[in-house]
Amino acid sequence: MSASARLLGLIVLMIFIGTLVPGVDSAQAAAMRRPDVIIVKLKPSSARTVERARGPMATGVGSLDRLNVIWDIRDFRRTVPAARPVAQGGKDYYGLSNYYTVELPSGTDLDAALAAYAADPNVEFAEPDYIMPMDMIPNDPDYSQQWTHYSAFDRDIDTQEGWDYEVGDSTVIVGIIDSGVLYNHADLKAAIWVNPGEDLDGDGVVWDSGDMNGVDDDGNGKIDDLIGWDFFSGSGCWPGEDCTVPDNDPSDFAGHGTHVGGIVAATTGNGTGVAGVAGGNRADRRPGVKIMALRVGYLADDGRGYVISDLCAAGIDYAVSKGVSVINCSWGSSGTLIHTAWLNAVAAGVVICKSAGNDNNEIPDVGDTTYGVLAVASLNQAGSKAGTSTYGTWVDISAPGEDIHNTFSDMGAATYADLSGTSMASPTVAGVAALLKSHHPWFTKTQIDTLLTNYVDDVYADNPGYIGKLGSGRVNARRALEILTTADFIVSTQFGKTPLVVDFTNTSPNAPSGPYEYTFGDGGTAGTADAQHTYNLPGIYKVTFTGSGPSGPHTRIRPEMIVVTEDTMQYGTALTRVGENGSLPIRIRNTHLMKQFTIPFKTTGLPNIFIDSIQKTALTTGWTGFGNPVYDNRFNGMIAWRFSAGSATPLPVGGGVVAHLWFHVLEGNTNDVFPVDSATLGFDPNLYSIQLLSNWADFKPEFVPGSITIDAPACDCPCQGDPICDHVSDLTDVVSVVNVAFRGGTDTVDPNCPHVGRADANCDCVVGIQDVVIVVNHAFRGDVTPYCDPCGFPPCQ
């Protein structure tokens, strides 16, 4: 991007857009506006009238017709013709079909037209037709401090423009051979590679204690190397630094490796800290590349950081064995050992980026001249060689490396820092290499190296004294990516219940010519640029889209793109009497792993049912939320609990009773029936929800209501069918009934109910298989025990 274009962008950002459109954010305000066109959203009743109109000047709404004549419009048409309201069998839940495009004569004063249409009583609001540039500006709060991505002097690497083509894919792994990585840093945790051979539960969770079983599950000689390896042990360390034995904890104390890893893949768009070159776009659910934490260095007692040659070689070998695509080495080198390790990595097809050094001379080290290793020099914000950067004819490429703001470990504490050196320049190039590998996974090392070093910005106009000694130029993400075929698409919806109809639309920025192919993740495919697909089964589906162009095919992969549910929350039925306690089973049928859900409760009718407690069923230890409701208005029969797995085992896919709601009835008439509600709670729609383990969404499952029936008074036998008489029907009760029925056990008789025993659930004076079935169904399926009146029977003989 030219300096003049950036200056124009800054001027546009300073323009204040008026308040005609409610809720316009700063990004919209900064966008350019299409001339002679405005967009109006009509009120629903007016939109229904206009939909039946015969022409732009005869909408059927008098005030709109007058405006259209006054402004001499050229057209008045529905903006999205395919949008249809739900009432008409469509999927428009939010009024998309109420938007209309108004074409005005050339040279029309847009602000005046907007004001006129916005004032019409039939119009909800009017807005410009924004021309939005294809730039992804992350919401990370420290992004403005990262001049590498965007610089007013245009000495950046055009990452912001490059992200229009690629943001990084989680299948690409970058080995960080360094002082370790602070893997629990909030801006890095989502970017940490998880070893599939040690990820026993397959959940991809970083430092998952459930995977630490003390066994070398992947057979590589390293026990529980879930996220990489700490190769270091030694002496002369800074107090507090881990210098004991090699282990599976590659955390960073010195800070250097955390900074390097963040430059490559700090999570982008997560509203936290900074953005990595290949850190994805969290807001759009596009995961970035993964970084493998390999600790080969330490913070010494002289306050400097060091790496050890043999550990570096071991780290490189580990990275190659685990399938990395890119390795970053931000350190100096000597000897043939490390040279050999690099040659092995080169032969394996790994892109290797290495810092040129910070000695401000022309003397290379062994890595700088190793075949296939890219030596990277450092530049400052003015585009000049950084003062300390080593240089020479052997340098392959340059990158920003001075005052680089990124993630940091301050002796184990997560923070951010500004660091300078070729150590920062090298991972910048590695990040761009990871973007290229993400974009075309089949590209070889040679192809990526060629793209990196040939599609660059000139640096010699700013460095006339270093001609030929700063490599081919400054790395540029946009230049390297824009020449490649890029396939991309959008969807009409990403979430919903079966059957879910999804429209797929080709939005490829450089318009590949085809052929095209969608794979929808459920076995379905399509061979067109735009497609429609119906998902008939619940699941979380990965979608891929391939388009072909001059540089060959490109496939856009979107993991967890579509989430389809078929979940229900079902309240059972309860039969009780005035003055007695009752239990209402609550069942969830879930088609995905659940980490959180909310159970609301409301009875309609007289406020004579009061909640005593809620008790979990079939949930593992660690689930929280059963003690204190998140909403409590018991006088009106309204209460809600939110339950969370936290670090406990999530609710597995399946269905069953998750809780029993205990209550008592103070007043009522015989055979009063009180339906149990949830959708009408009316205080917070988020309180009725289920959250997937993947953090994809909170959603409302289908609700199946239950009921509470107040039966006629009878003798007080509250423990009928509950031999233990603890008001919870479970395995212990089943065992008691079985013992009485089949092993000669003695039944328990209530003093107030001497006619039958507690194990005789159906009051037929025989404890047998039918009683066992009743208690089992009550305990494990939530069925209500059929009430029988023992006082109405003659005494059992």
PDB file of C-alpha atoms in Angstrom, residues 172-283:
ATOM      1  CA  VAL A 172       0.341 -25.942   9.917  1.00  0.00           C
ATOM      2  CA  ILE A 173       2.847 -26.361  12.767  1.00  0.00           C
ATOM      3  CA  VAL A 174       5.735 -23.996  13.451  1.00  0.00           C
ATOM      4  CA  GLY A 175       8.552 -25.242  15.664  1.00  0.00           C
ATOM      5  CA  ILE A 176       9.794 -22.616  18.131  1.00  0.00           C
ATOM      6  CA  ILE A 177      13.310 -23.773  19.025  1.00  0.00           C
ATOM      7  CA  ASP A 178      14.031 -21.370  21.848  1.00  0.00           C
ATOM      8  CA  SER A 179      13.804 -20.737  25.589  1.00  0.00           C
ATOM      9  CA  GLY A 180      10.389 -22.396  25.671  1.00  0.00           C
ATOM     10  CA  VAL A 181       6.928 -20.875  25.364  1.00  0.00           C
ATOM     11  CA  LEU A 182       4.678 -19.684  28.168  1.00  0.00           C
ATOM     12  CA  TYR A 183       1.880 -21.936  27.016  1.00  0.00           C
ATOM     13  CA  ASN A 184      -0.678 -20.628  29.519  1.00  0.00           C
ATOM     14  CA  HIS A 185      -0.334 -17.046  28.249  1.00  0.00           C
ATOM     15  CA  ALA A 186      -3.846 -15.813  27.406  1.00  0.00           C
ATOM     16  CA  ASP A 187      -2.724 -14.762  23.919  1.00  0.00           C
ATOM     17  CA  LEU A 188      -0.928 -18.033  23.142  1.00  0.00           C
ATOM     18  CA  LYS A 189      -2.906 -20.849  24.730  1.00  0.00           C
ATOM     19  CA  ALA A 190      -5.134 -21.306  21.685  1.00  0.00           C
ATOM     20  CA  ALA A 191      -2.059 -21.428  19.429  1.00  0.00           C
ATOM     21  CA  ILE A 192      -0.141 -24.189  21.225  1.00  0.00           C
ATOM     22  CA  TRP A 193       0.337 -27.440  19.337  1.00  0.00           C
ATOM     23  CA  VAL A 194      -1.005 -30.555  21.074  1.00  0.00           C
ATOM     24  CA  ASN A 195       0.694 -33.856  20.278  1.00  0.00           C
ATOM     25  CA  PRO A 196      -2.013 -36.175  18.888  1.00  0.00           C
ATOM     26  CA  GLY A 197      -0.040 -39.234  20.007  1.00  0.00           C
ATOM     27  CA  GLU A 198      -0.285 -38.131  23.651  1.00  0.00           C
ATOM     28  CA  ASP A 199      -3.725 -36.501  23.515  1.00  0.00           C
ATOM     29  CA  LEU A 200      -5.515 -39.488  24.990  1.00  0.00           C
ATOM     30  CA  ASP A 201      -8.998 -37.986  25.040  1.00  0.00           C
ATOM     31  CA  GLY A 202      -8.566 -36.248  21.686  1.00  0.00           C
ATOM     32  CA  ASP A 203      -9.814 -32.905  22.944  1.00  0.00           C
ATOM     33  CA  GLY A 204      -6.808 -30.805  21.928  1.00  0.00           C
ATOM     34  CA  VAL A 205      -6.602 -29.203  25.375  1.00  0.00           C
ATOM     35  CA  VAL A 206      -3.238 -27.689  26.261  1.00  0.00           C
ATOM     36  CA  TRP A 207      -1.562 -29.180  29.335  1.00  0.00           C
ATOM     37  CA  ASP A 208      -4.527 -31.465  29.964  1.00  0.00           C
ATOM     38  CA  SER A 209      -3.948 -33.322  33.228  1.00  0.00           C
ATOM     39  CA  GLY A 210      -6.178 -36.097  31.929  1.00  0.00           C
ATOM     40  CA  ASP A 211      -3.560 -36.892  29.277  1.00  0.00           C
ATOM     41  CA  MET A 212      -0.650 -37.041  31.724  1.00  0.00           C
ATOM     42  CA  ASN A 213      -0.614 -40.783  32.428  1.00  0.00           C
ATOM     43  CA  GLY A 214       3.137 -41.298  32.894  1.00  0.00           C
ATOM     44  CA  VAL A 215       3.348 -43.372  29.704  1.00  0.00           C
ATOM     45  CA  ASP A 216       5.188 -42.766  26.441  1.00  0.00           C
ATOM     46  CA  ASP A 217       2.030 -43.214  24.406  1.00  0.00           C
ATOM     47  CA  ASP A 218       3.507 -42.194  21.037  1.00  0.00           C
ATOM     48  CA  GLY A 219       6.650 -44.289  21.502  1.00  0.00           C
ATOM     49  CA  ASN A 220       9.177 -41.524  20.879  1.00  0.00           C
ATOM     50  CA  GLY A 221      11.074 -41.961  24.123  1.00  0.00           C
ATOM     51  CA  LYS A 222       9.513 -38.955  25.825  1.00  0.00           C
ATOM     52  CA  ILE A 223       6.828 -39.469  28.440  1.00  0.00           C
ATOM     53  CA  ASP A 224       3.726 -37.254  28.195  1.00  0.00           C
ATOM     54  CA  ASP A 225       5.234 -34.834  25.660  1.00  0.00           C
ATOM     55  CA  LEU A 226       1.791 -33.349  25.100  1.00  0.00           C
ATOM     56  CA  ILE A 227       2.819 -29.881  23.874  1.00  0.00           C
ATOM     57  CA  GLY A 228       6.531 -30.285  23.085  1.00  0.00           C
ATOM     58  CA  TRP A 229       9.579 -30.891  25.238  1.00  0.00           C
ATOM     59  CA  ASP A 230      11.979 -29.220  27.626  1.00  0.00           C
ATOM     60  CA  PHE A 231      15.419 -30.472  26.579  1.00  0.00           C
ATOM     61  CA  PHE A 232      17.407 -28.378  29.037  1.00  0.00           C
ATOM     62  CA  SER A 233      19.296 -29.230  32.196  1.00  0.00           C
ATOM     63  CA  GLY A 234      22.395 -27.529  33.505  1.00  0.00           C
ATOM     64  CA  SER A 235      23.854 -24.959  35.861  1.00  0.00           C
ATOM     65  CA  GLY A 236      24.515 -21.230  35.953  1.00  0.00           C
ATOM     66  CA  CYS A 237      20.819 -20.357  35.754  1.00  0.00           C
ATOM     67  CA  TRP A 238      19.028 -17.302  37.035  1.00  0.00           C
ATOM     68  CA  PRO A 239      17.339 -17.972  40.383  1.00  0.00           C
ATOM     69  CA  GLY A 240      13.935 -19.489  39.722  1.00  0.00           C
ATOM     70  CA  GLU A 241      14.800 -20.787  36.244  1.00  0.00           C
ATOM     71  CA  ASP A 242      14.117 -24.493  35.661  1.00  0.00           C
ATOM     72  CA  CYS A 243      17.505 -26.095  35.077  1.00  0.00           C
ATOM     73  CA  THR A 244      16.911 -29.517  36.619  1.00  0.00           C
ATOM     74  CA  VAL A 245      16.102 -32.328  34.208  1.00  0.00           C
ATOM     75  CA  PRO A 246      14.558 -32.594  30.741  1.00  0.00           C
ATOM     76  CA  ASP A 247      10.826 -33.057  31.001  1.00  0.00           C
ATOM     77  CA  ASN A 248       7.503 -32.475  29.305  1.00  0.00           C
ATOM     78  CA  ASP A 249       7.082 -28.899  30.585  1.00  0.00           C
ATOM     79  CA  PRO A 250       8.601 -26.528  27.993  1.00  0.00           C
ATOM     80  CA  SER A 251       7.447 -23.362  29.750  1.00  0.00           C
ATOM     81  CA  ASP A 252       9.440 -20.167  29.273  1.00  0.00           C
ATOM     82  CA  PHE A 253      11.165 -18.260  32.077  1.00  0.00           C
ATOM     83  CA  ALA A 254      13.506 -16.055  30.027  1.00  0.00           C
ATOM     84  CA  GLY A 255      10.735 -14.575  27.825  1.00  0.00           C
ATOM     85  CA  HIS A 256      12.558 -14.803  24.503  1.00  0.00           C
ATOM     86  CA  GLY A 257      10.718 -17.853  23.161  1.00  0.00           C
ATOM     87  CA  THR A 258       7.344 -16.497  24.243  1.00  0.00           C
ATOM     88  CA  HIS A 259       8.023 -13.289  22.332  1.00  0.00           C
ATOM     89  CA  VAL A 260       9.166 -15.209  19.243  1.00  0.00           C
ATOM     90  CA  GLY A 261       6.150 -17.534  19.373  1.00  0.00           C
ATOM     91  CA  GLY A 262       3.775 -14.597  19.731  1.00  0.00           C
ATOM     92  CA  ILE A 263       5.208 -12.899  16.647  1.00  0.00           C
ATOM     93  CA  VAL A 264       4.333 -16.021  14.670  1.00  0.00           C
ATOM     94  CA  ALA A 265       0.962 -16.964  16.130  1.00  0.00           C
ATOM     95  CA  ALA A 266      -0.388 -14.837  18.989  1.00  0.00           C
ATOM     96  CA  THR A 267      -4.129 -15.383  18.717  1.00  0.00           C
ATOM     97  CA  THR A 268      -5.631 -12.723  16.485  1.00  0.00           C
ATOM     98  CA  GLY A 269      -9.115 -11.320  16.961  1.00  0.00           C
ATOM     99  CA  ASN A 270      -9.575 -12.627  20.504  1.00  0.00           C
ATOM    100  CA  GLY A 271      -9.893  -9.188  22.094  1.00  0.00           C
ATOM    101  CA  THR A 272      -6.687  -9.779  24.025  1.00  0.00           C
ATOM    102  CA  GLY A 273      -3.238  -8.285  23.646  1.00  0.00           C
ATOM    103  CA  VAL A 274      -1.649  -8.571  20.230  1.00  0.00           C
ATOM    104  CA  ALA A 275      -1.989 -10.219  16.823  1.00  0.00           C
ATOM    105  CA  GLY A 276       0.384 -12.814  15.400  1.00  0.00           C
ATOM    106  CA  VAL A 277       1.384 -12.868  11.736  1.00  0.00           C
ATOM    107  CA  ALA A 278      -0.386 -16.230  11.314  1.00  0.00           C
ATOM    108  CA  GLY A 279      -2.593 -16.088  14.410  1.00  0.00           C
ATOM    109  CA  GLY A 280      -5.863 -16.687  12.584  1.00  0.00           C
ATOM    110  CA  ASN A 281      -9.030 -14.677  13.118  1.00  0.00           C
ATOM    111  CA  ARG A 282     -10.753 -15.821  16.264  1.00  0.00           C
ATOM    112  CA  ALA A 283     -13.769 -13.585  15.671  1.00  0.00           C
TER     113      ALA A 283
END
